[in-house]
Tab-separated table of C-alpha atoms in Angstrom:
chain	number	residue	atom	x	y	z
A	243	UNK	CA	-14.362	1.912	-11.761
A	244	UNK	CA	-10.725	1.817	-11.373
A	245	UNK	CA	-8.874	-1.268	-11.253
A	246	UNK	CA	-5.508	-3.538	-10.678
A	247	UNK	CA	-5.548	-6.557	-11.820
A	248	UNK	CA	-2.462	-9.369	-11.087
A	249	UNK	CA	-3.377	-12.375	-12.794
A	250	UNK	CA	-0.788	-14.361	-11.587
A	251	UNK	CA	-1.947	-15.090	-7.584
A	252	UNK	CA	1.962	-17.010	-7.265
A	253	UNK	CA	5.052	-17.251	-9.258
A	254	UNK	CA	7.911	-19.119	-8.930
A	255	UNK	CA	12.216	-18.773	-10.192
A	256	UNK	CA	15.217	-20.119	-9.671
A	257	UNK	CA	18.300	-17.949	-7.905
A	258	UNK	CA	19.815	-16.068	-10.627
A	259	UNK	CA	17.125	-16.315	-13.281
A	260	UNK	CA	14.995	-13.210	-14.666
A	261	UNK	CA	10.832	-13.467	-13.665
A	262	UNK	CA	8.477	-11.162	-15.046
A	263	UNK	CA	5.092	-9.962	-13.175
A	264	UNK	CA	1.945	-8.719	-14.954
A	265	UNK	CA	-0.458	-6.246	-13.492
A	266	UNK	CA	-2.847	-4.429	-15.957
A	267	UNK	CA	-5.343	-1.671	-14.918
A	268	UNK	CA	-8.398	0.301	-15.701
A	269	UNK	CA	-8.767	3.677	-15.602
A	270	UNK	CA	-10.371	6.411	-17.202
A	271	UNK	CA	-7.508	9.252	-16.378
A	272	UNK	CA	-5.010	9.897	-18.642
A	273	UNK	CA	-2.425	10.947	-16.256
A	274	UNK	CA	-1.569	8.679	-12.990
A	275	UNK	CA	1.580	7.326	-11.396
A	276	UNK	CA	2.253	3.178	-11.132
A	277	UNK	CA	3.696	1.330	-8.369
A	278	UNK	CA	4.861	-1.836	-7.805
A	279	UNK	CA	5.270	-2.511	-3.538
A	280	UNK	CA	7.130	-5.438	-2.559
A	281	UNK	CA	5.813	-7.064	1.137
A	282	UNK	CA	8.564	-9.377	2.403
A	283	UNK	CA	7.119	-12.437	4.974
A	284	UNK	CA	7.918	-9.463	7.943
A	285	UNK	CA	5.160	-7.656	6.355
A	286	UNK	CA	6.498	-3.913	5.978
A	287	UNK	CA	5.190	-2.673	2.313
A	288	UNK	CA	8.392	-1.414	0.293
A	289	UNK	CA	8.362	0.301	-2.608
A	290	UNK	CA	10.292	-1.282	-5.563
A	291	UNK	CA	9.442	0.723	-8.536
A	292	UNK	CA	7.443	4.118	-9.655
A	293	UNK	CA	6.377	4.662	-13.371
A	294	UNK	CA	4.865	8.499	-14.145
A	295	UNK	CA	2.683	8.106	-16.893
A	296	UNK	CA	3.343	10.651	-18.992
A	297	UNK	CA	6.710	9.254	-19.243
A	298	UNK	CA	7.411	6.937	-22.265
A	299	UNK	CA	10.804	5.774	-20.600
A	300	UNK	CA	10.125	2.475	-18.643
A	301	UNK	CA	11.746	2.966	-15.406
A	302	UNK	CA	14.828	0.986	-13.929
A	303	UNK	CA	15.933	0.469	-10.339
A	304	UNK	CA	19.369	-1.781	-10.336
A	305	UNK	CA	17.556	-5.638	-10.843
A	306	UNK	CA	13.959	-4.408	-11.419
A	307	UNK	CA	12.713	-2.859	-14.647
A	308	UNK	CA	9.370	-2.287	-15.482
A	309	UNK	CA	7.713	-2.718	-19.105
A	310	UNK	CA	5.085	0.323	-19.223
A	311	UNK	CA	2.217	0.148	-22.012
A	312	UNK	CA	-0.336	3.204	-21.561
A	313	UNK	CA	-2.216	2.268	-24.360
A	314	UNK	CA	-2.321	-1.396	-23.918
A	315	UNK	CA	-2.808	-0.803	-19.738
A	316	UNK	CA	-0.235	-2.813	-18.974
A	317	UNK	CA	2.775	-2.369	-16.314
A	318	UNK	CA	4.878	-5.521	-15.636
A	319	UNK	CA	8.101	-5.644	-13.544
A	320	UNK	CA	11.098	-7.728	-14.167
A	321	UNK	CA	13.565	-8.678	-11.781
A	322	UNK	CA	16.857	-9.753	-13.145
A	323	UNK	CA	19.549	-11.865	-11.099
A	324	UNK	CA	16.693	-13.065	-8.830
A	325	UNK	CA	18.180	-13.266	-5.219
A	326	UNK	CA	16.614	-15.649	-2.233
A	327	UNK	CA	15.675	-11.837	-0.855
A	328	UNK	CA	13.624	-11.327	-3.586
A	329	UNK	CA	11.074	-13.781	-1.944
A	330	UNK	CA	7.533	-11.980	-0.913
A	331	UNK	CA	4.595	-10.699	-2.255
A	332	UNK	CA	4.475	-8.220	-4.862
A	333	UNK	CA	1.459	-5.577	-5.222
A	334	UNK	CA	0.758	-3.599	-8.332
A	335	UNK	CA	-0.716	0.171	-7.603
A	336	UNK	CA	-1.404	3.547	-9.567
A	337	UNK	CA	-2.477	6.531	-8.257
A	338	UNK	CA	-4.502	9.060	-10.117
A	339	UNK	CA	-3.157	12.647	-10.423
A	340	UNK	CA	-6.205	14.330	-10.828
A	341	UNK	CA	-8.207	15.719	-8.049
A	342	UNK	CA	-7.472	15.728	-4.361
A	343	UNK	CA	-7.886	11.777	-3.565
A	344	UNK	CA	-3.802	10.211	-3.324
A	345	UNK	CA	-5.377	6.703	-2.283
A	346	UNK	CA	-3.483	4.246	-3.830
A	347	UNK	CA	-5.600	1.631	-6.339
A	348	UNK	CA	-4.219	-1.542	-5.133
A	349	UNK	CA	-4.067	-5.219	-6.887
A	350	UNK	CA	-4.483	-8.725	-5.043
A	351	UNK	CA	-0.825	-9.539	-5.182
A	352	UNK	CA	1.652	-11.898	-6.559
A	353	UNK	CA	3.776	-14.151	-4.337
A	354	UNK	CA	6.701	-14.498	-5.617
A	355	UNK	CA	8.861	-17.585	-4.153
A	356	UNK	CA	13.271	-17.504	-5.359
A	357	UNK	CA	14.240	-20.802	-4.660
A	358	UNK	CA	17.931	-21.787	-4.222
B	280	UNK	CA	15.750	9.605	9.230
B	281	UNK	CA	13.327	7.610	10.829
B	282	UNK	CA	9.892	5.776	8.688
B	283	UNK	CA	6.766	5.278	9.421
B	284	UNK	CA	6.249	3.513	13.556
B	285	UNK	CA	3.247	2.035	14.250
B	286	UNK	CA	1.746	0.929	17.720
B	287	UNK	CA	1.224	-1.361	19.065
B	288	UNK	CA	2.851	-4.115	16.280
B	289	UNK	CA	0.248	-6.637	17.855
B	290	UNK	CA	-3.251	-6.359	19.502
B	291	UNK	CA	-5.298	-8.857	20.610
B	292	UNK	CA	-9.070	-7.740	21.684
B	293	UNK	CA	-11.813	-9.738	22.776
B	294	UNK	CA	-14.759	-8.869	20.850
B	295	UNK	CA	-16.712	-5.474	22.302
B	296	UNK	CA	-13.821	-4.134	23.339
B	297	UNK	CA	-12.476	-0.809	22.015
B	298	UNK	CA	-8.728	-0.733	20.789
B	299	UNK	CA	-6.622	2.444	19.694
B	300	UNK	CA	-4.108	2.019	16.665
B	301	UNK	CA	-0.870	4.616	16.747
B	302	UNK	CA	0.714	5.692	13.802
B	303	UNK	CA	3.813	8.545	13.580
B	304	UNK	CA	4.046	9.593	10.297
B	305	UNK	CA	7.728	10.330	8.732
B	306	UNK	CA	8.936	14.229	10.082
B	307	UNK	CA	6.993	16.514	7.556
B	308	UNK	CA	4.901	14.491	5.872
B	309	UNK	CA	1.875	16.284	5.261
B	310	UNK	CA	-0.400	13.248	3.882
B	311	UNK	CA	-1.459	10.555	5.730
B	312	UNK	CA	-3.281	6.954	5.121
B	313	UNK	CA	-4.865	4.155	6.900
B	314	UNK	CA	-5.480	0.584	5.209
B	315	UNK	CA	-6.779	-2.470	5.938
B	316	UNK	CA	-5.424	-5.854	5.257
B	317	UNK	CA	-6.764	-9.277	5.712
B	318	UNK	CA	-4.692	-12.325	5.433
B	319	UNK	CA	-3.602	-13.426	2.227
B	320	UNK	CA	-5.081	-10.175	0.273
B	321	UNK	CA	-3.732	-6.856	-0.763
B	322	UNK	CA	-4.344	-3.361	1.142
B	323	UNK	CA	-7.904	-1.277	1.457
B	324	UNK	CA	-8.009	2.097	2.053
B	325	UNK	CA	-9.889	2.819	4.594
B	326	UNK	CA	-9.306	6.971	5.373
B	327	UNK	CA	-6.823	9.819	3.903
B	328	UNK	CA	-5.356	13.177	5.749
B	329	UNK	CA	-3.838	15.794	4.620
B	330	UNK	CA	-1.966	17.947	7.606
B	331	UNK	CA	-5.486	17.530	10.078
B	332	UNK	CA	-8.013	17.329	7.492
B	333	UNK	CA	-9.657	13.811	7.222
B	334	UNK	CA	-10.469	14.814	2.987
B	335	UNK	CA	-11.527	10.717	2.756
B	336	UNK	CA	-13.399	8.565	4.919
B	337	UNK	CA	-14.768	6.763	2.503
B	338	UNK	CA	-13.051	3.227	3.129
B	339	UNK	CA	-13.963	3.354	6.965
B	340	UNK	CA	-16.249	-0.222	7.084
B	341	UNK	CA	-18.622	1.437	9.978
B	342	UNK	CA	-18.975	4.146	12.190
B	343	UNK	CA	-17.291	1.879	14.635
B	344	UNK	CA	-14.330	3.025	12.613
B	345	UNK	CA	-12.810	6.576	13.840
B	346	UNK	CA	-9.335	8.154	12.511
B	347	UNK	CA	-8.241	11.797	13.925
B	348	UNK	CA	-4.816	13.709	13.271
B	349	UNK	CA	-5.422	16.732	15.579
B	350	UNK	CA	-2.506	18.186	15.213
B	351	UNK	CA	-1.286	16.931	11.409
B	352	UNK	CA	1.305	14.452	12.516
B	353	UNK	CA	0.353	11.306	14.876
B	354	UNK	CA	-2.927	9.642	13.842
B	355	UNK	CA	-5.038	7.557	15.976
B	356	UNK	CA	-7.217	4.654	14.357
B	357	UNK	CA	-10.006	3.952	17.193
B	358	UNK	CA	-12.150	0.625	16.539
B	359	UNK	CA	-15.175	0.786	18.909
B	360	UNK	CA	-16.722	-2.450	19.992
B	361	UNK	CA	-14.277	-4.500	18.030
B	362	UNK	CA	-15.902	-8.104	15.968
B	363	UNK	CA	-14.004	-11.040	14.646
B	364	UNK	CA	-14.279	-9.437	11.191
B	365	UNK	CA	-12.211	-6.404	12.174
B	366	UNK	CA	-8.932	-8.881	12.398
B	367	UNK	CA	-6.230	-8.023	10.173
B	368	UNK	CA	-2.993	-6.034	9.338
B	369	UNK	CA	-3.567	-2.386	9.731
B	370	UNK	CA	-0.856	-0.398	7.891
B	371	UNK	CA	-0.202	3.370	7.783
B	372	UNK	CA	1.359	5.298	5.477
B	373	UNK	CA	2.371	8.806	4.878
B	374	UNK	CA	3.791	11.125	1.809
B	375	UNK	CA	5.368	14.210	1.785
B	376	UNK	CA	2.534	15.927	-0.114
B	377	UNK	CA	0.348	15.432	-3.043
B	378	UNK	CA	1.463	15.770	-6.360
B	379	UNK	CA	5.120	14.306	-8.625
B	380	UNK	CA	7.410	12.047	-6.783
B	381	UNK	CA	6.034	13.469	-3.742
B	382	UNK	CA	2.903	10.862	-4.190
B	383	UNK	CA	5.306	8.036	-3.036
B	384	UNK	CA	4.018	6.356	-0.166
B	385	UNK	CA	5.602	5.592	2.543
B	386	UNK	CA	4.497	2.844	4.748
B	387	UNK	CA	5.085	1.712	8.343
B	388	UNK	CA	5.511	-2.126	9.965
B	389	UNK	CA	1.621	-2.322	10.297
B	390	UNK	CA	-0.425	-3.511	13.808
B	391	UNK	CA	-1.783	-6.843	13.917
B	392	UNK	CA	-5.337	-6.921	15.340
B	393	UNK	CA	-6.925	-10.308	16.238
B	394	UNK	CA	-10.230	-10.301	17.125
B	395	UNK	CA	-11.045	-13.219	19.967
């Protein structure tokens, strides 16, 4: 079966600080994109951050990073410079590339809270 | 250009009743998803286009569950005889079509159903 698993249900930083979220998987495929979505309190699912997996280069977007480890399963996101906007809850997703099936494989979520 | 619209944003339905979920996909986007979320949890897919072809139904809960895209854009969610345990968020989404950056999805505001 394939899996997302945050382990962290709510997190927690100070305005300007750096917060990492985990998110590992499990999945048999070898080649799949990652996603993390951000859903502020207005609800509308944004995307943050996309990670190919055949791509050894952990991807960046401005304040959010991601630390990618294929073999390990593992695909946290940083944010650096946390800003009060940054509040919401954070969802973890991959995708496998094989086959015709482009549902998304979706974690339970991480609320994050930026406090001033 | 203009993302994903959704309507109605809210719904309320008294249980029994049938209810009718819009969702206009972003210009062009040949892919198209329906999920489901409850309060407090993360997305399940529920059914997958591509242009007018339903290719996955699989997350539909019943038959009381029905999703068409006649023509490949607009999709329709239809809910027959609606029960409390139907409440919740339903989100659409839609991609450009399968395969690279292309498997980025796009999602709209979501409809709020509530179930009386």
């Amino acid at each position: 079966a394939q899996t997302v698993t945050q382990s962290q249900p709510e997190m927690s930083v100070q305005e300007a600080e750096t917060v990492t979220l985990s998110c590992t998987y499990d999945t048999s495929e070898s080649n799949y994109y990652l996603f993390w979505y951000k859903q502020p309190p207005s609800r509308q699912m944004i995307l943050v951050i996309r990670q190919e997996a055949y791509k050894q280069q952990n991807a960046t977007e401005n304040r959010f990073s991601v630390n990618f480890q294929k073999a390990a399963k593992s695909f946290s996101l940083k944010i650096s410079d946390s800003q009060l906007g940054d509040t919401a809850m954070y969802f973890c997703a991959f995708i496998p590339t094989a086959g015709n099936n482009r549902k998304l494989i979706w974690g339970l979520g991480t609320s994050l809270a930026v406090n001033p | 250009g203009a993302g994903v619209s959704q309507s109605p944003r809210y719904k309320v339905a008294k249980r029994g009743q049938d209810v009718a979920l819009r969702c206009d996909p972003i210009s062009g986007h040949v892919s198209l998803f329906w999920y489901q979320q409850a309060l407090g949890q993360g997305p399940e897919f529920l059914t997958y286009f591509q242009n007018e072809a339903q290719l996955d139904k699989s997350g539909l809960p019943s038959d009381r569950f029905f999703a068409e895209r006649p023509e490949g854009s607009v999709s329709t969610l239809k809910i027959q005889r609606t029960q409390q345990e139907d409440s919740a968020v339903y989100l659409c989404a839609s991609s450009p079509v399968a395969g690279g950056h292309q498997d980025t999805q796009y999602f709209g505001p979501g409809t709020r159903l509530t179930v009386l």
